[in-house]
mmCIF file of C-alpha atoms in Angstrom:
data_model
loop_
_atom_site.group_PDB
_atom_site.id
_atom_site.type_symbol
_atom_site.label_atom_id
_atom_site.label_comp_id
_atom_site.label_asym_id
_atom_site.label_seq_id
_atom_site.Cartn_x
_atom_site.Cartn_y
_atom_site.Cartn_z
ATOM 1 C CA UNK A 198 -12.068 -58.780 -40.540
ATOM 2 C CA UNK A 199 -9.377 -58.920 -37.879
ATOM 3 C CA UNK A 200 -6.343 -58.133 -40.270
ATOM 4 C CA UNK A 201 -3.162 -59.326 -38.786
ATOM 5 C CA UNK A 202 -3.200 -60.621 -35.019
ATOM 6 C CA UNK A 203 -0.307 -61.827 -32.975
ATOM 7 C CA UNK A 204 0.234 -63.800 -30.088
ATOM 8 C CA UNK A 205 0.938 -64.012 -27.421
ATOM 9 C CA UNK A 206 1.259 -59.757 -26.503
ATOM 10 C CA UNK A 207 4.119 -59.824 -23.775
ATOM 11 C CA UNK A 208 6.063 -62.777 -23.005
ATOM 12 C CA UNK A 209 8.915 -63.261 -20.712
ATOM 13 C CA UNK A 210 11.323 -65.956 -20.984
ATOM 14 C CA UNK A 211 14.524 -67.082 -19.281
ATOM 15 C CA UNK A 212 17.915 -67.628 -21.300
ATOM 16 C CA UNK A 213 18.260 -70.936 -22.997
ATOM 17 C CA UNK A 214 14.297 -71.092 -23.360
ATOM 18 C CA UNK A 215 12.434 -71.724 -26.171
ATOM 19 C CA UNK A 216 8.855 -70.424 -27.422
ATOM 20 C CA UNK A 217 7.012 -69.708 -30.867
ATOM 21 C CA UNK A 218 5.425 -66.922 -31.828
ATOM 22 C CA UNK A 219 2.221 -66.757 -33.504
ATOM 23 C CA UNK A 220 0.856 -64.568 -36.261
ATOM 24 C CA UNK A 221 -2.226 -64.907 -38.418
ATOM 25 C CA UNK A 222 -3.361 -62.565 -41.250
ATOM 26 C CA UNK A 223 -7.131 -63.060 -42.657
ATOM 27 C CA UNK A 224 -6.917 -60.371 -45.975
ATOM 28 C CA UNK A 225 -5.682 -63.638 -48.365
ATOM 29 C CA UNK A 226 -2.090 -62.154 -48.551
ATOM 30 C CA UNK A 227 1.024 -63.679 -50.226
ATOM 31 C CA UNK A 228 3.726 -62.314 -48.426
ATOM 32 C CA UNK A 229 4.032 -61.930 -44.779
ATOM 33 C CA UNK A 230 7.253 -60.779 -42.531
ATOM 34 C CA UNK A 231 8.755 -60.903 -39.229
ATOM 35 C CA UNK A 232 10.220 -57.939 -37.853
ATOM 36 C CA UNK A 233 11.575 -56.701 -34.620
ATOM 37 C CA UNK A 234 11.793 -53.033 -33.299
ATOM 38 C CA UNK A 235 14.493 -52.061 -31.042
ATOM 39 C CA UNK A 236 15.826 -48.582 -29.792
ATOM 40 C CA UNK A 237 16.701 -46.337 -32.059
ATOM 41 C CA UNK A 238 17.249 -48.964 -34.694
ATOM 42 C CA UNK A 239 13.680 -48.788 -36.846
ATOM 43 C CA UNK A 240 12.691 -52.012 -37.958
ATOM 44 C CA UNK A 241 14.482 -54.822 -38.919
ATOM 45 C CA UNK A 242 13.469 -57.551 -41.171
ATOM 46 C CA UNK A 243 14.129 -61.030 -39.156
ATOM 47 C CA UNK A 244 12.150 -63.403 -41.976
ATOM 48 C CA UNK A 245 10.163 -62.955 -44.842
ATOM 49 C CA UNK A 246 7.540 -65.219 -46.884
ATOM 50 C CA UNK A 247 6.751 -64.799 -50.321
ATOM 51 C CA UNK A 248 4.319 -67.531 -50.915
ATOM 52 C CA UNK A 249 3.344 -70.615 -48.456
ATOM 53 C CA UNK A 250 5.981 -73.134 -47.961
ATOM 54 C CA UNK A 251 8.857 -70.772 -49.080
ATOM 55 C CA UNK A 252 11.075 -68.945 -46.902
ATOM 56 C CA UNK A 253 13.773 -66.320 -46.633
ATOM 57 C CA UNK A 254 16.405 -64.977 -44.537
ATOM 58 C CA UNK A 255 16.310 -61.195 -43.805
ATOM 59 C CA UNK A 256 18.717 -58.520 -42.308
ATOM 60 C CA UNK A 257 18.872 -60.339 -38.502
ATOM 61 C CA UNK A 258 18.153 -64.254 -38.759
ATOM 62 C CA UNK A 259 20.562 -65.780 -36.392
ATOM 63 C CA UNK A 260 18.819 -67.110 -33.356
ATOM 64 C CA UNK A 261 15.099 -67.576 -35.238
ATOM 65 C CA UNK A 262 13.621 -70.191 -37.167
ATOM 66 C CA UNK A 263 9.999 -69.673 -39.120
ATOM 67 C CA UNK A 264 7.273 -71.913 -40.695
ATOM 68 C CA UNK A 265 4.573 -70.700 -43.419
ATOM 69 C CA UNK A 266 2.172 -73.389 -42.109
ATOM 70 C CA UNK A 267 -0.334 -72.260 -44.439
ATOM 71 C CA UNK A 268 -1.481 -69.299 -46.103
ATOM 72 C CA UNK A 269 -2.893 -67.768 -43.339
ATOM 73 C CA UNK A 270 -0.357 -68.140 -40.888
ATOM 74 C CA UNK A 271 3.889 -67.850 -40.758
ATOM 75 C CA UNK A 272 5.318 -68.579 -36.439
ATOM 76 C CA UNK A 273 8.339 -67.482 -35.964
ATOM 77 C CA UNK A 274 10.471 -69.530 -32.972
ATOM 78 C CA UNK A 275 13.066 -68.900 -30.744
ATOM 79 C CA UNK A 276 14.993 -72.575 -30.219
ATOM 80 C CA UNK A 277 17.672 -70.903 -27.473
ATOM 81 C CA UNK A 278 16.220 -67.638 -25.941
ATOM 82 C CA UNK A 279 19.026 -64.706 -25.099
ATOM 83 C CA UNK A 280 19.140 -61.701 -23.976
ATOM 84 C CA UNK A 281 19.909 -60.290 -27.100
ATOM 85 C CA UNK A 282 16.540 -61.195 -28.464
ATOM 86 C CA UNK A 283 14.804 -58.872 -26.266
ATOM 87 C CA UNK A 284 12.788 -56.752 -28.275
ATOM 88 C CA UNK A 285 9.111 -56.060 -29.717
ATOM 89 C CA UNK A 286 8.354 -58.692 -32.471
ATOM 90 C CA UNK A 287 5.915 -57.745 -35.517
ATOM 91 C CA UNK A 288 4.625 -59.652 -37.855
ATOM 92 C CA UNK A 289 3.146 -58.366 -41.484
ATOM 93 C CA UNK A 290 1.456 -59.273 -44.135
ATOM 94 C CA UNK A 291 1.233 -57.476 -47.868
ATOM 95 C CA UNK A 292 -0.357 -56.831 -50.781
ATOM 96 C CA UNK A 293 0.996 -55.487 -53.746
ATOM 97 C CA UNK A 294 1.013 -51.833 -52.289
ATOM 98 C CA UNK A 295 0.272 -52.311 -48.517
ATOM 99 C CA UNK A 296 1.950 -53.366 -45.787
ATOM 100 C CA UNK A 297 -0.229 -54.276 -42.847
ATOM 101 C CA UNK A 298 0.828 -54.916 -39.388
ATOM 102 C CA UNK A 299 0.017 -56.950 -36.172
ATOM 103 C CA UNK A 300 -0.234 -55.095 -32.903
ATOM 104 C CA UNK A 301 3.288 -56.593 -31.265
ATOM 105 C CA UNK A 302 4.631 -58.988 -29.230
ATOM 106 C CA UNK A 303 6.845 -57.642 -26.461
ATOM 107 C CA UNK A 304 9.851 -60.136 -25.634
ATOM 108 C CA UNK A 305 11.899 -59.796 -22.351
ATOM 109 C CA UNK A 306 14.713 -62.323 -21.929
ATOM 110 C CA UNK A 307 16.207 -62.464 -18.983
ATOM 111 C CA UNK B 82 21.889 -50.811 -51.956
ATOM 112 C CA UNK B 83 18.361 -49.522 -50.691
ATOM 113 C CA UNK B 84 18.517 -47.303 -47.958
ATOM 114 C CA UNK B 85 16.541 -45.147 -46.040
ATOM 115 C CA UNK B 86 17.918 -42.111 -43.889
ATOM 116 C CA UNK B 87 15.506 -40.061 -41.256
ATOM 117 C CA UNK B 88 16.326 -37.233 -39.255
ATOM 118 C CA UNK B 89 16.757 -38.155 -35.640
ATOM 119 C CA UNK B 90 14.288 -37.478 -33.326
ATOM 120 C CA UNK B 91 12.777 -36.976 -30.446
ATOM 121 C CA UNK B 92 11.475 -33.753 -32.236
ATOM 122 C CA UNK B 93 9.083 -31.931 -29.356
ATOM 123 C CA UNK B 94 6.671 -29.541 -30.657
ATOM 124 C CA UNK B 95 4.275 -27.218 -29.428
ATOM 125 C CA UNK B 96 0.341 -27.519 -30.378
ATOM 126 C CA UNK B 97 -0.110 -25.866 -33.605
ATOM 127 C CA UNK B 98 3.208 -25.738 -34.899
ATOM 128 C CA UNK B 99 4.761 -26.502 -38.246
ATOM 129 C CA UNK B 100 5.953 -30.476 -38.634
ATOM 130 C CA UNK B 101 9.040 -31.323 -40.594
ATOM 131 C CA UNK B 102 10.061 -34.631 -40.572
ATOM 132 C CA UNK B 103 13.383 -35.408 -43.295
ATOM 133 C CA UNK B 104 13.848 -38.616 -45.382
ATOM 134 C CA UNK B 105 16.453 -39.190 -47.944
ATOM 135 C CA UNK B 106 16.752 -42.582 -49.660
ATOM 136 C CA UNK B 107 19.397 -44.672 -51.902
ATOM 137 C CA UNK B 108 17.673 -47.233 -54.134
ATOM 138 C CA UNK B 109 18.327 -49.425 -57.299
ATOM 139 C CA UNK B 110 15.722 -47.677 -60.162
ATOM 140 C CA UNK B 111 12.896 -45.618 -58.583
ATOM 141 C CA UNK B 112 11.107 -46.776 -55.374
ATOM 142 C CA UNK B 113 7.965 -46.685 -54.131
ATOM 143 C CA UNK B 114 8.081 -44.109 -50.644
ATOM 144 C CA UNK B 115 5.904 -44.191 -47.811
ATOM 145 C CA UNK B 116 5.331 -43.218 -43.924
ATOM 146 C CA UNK B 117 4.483 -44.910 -41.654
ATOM 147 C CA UNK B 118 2.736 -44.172 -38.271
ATOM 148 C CA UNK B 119 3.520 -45.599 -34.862
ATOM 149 C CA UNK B 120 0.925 -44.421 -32.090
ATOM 150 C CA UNK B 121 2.141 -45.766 -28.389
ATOM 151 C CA UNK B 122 1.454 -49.318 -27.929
ATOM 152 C CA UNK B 123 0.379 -50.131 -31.405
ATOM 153 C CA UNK B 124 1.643 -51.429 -34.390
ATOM 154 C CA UNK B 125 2.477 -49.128 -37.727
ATOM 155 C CA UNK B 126 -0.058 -47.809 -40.054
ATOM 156 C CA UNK B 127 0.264 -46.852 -43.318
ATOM 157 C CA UNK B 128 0.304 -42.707 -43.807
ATOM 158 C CA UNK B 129 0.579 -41.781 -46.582
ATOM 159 C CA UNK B 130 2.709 -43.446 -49.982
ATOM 160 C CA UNK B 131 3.931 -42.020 -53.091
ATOM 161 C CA UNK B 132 4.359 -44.601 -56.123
ATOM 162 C CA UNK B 133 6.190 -41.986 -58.771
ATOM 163 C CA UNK B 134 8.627 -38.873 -58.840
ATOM 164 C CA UNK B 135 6.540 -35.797 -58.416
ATOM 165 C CA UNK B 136 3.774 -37.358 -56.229
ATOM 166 C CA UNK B 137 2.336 -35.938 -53.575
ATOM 167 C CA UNK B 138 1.223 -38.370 -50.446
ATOM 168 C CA UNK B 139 -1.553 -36.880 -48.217
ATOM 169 C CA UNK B 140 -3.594 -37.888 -45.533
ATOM 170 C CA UNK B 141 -5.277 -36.507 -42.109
ATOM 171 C CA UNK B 142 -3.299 -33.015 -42.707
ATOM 172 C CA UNK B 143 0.429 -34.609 -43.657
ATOM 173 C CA UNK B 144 2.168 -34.312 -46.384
ATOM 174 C CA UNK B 145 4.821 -35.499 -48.602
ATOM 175 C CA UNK B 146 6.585 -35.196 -51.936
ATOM 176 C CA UNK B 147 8.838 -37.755 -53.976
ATOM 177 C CA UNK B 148 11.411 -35.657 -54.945
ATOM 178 C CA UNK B 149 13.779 -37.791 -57.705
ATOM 179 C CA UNK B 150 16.341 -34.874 -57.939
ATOM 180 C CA UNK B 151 16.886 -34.871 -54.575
ATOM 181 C CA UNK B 152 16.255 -38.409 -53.349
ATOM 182 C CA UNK B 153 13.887 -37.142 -50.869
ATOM 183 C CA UNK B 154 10.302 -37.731 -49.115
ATOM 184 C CA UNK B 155 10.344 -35.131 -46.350
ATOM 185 C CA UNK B 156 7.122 -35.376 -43.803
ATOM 186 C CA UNK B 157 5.462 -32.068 -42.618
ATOM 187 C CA UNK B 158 1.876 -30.580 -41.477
ATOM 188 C CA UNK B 159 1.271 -27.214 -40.668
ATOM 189 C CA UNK B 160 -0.209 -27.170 -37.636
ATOM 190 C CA UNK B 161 0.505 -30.467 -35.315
ATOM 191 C CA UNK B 162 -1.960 -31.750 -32.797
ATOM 192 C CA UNK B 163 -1.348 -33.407 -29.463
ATOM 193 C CA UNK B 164 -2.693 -36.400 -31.221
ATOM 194 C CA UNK B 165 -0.165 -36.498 -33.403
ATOM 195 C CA UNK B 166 2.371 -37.970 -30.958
ATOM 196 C CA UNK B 167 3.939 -40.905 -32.120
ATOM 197 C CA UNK B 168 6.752 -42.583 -33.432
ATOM 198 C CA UNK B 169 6.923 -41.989 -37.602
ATOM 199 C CA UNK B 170 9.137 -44.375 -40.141
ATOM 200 C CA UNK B 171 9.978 -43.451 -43.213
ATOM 201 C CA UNK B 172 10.229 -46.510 -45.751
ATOM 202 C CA UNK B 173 10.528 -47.321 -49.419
ATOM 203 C CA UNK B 174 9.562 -50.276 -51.426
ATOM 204 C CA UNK B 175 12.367 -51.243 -54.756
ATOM 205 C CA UNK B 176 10.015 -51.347 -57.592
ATOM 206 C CA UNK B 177 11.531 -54.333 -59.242
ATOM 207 C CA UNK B 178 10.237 -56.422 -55.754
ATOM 208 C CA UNK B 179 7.368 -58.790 -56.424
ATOM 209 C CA UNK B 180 8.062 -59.445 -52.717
ATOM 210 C CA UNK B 181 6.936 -55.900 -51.474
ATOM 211 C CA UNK B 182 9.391 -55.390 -49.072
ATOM 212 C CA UNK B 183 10.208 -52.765 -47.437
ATOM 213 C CA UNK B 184 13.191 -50.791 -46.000
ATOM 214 C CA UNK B 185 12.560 -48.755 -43.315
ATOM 215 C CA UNK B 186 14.713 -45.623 -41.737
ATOM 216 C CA UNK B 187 15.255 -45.735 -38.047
ATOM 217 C CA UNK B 188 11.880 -43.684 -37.221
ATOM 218 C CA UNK B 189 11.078 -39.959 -35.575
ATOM 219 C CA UNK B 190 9.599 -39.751 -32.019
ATOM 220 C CA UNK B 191 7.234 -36.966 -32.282
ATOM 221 C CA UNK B 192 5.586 -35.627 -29.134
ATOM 222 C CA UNK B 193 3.413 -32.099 -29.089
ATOM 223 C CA UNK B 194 2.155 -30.515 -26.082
ATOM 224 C CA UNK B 195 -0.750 -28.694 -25.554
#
């Protein structure tokens, strides 16, 4: 039982670049998320997933794009890479009590 | 809105020492509360949680208490351990959300020394 996993871990990218990010969650969850974690800001939701095939904007979409491919799994992609989009990206999936997490992905953009 | 105030960290202990950590919220109704934990390098773990005013969350030592009256979930252990260091979130859940998302404060670096 893996729980969530993400890949890739660390990724750098130049600006104007473009890359997908991959998360997978194995405990038969509904709802997954997208986050990212910056300094001093907590986390902030990017996307969010209520069921597969439905999607919803959170607090910070601009820039991202997501797909629920399938129960399992919800990427989230980057179509024009910027600085600004340097961050740590998490991905989670829940229950009705539980939030569970993936390890990361760190993002540089340079 | 929902909402979810911390104190702001770092907060630098020494071994042994009393932990408070402070949360205040603002939500619609009456949230679920939680903390989260943040060790380096890693992604967050649940805490402890608190479903109902009154509650008390506890697990490995910490503690907190939903307090309605006072819109609060403060964190706090008595005596902290080096292996406590980490980064910890405060967060709440609106209980009308099928979705189960969650709001989360800005997070407390925590670092004890030996």
């Amino acid at each position: 039982n893996a729980g969530v996993t993400q890949t890739p871990k660390f990724q750098v990218l130049k600006t104007g670049q473009s890359m997908t990010l991959q998360c997978a969650q194995d405990m038969n969850h509904n709802s997954m998320y997208w986050y990212r974690q910056d300094p001093g800001m907590g986390l902030r939701l990017i996307y969010y997933s209520a069921s597969e095939g439905t999607t919803d904007k959170g607090e910070v979409p601009n820039g991202y794009n997501v797909s629920r491919l399938n129960k399992r799994e919800f990427s989230l992609r980057l179509e024009s890479a910027a600085p600004s989009q340097t961050s740590v990206y998490f991905c989670a999936s829940s229950n009705s009590y539980e939030q569970y997490f993936g390890p990361g992905t760190r993002l540089t953009v340079t | 809105g929902n909402s979810v105030t911390q104190m702001e960290g770092p907060v630098t202990l020494s071994e042994e020492a009393f932990l408070t950590i402070n949360c205040t919220y603002t939500a619609t109704g009456y949230p679920s509360l939680f903390w989260y934990v943040q060790y380096p390098g890693e992604g967050l773990q649940l805490l402890l949680k608190a479903t109902k005013a009154d509650d008390k969350g506890s697990n490995k030592g910490f503690e907190a208490t939903y307090r309605k009256e006072t819109t609060s979930f403060h964190l706090e252990k008595g005596s902290v351990q080096v292996s406590d260091s980490a980064v910890y979130f405060c967060a709440l859940r609106y209980r009308g959300s099928t979705l189960g998302r969650l709001y989360f404060g800005r997070g407390t670096q925590l670092t004890v020394w030996p």
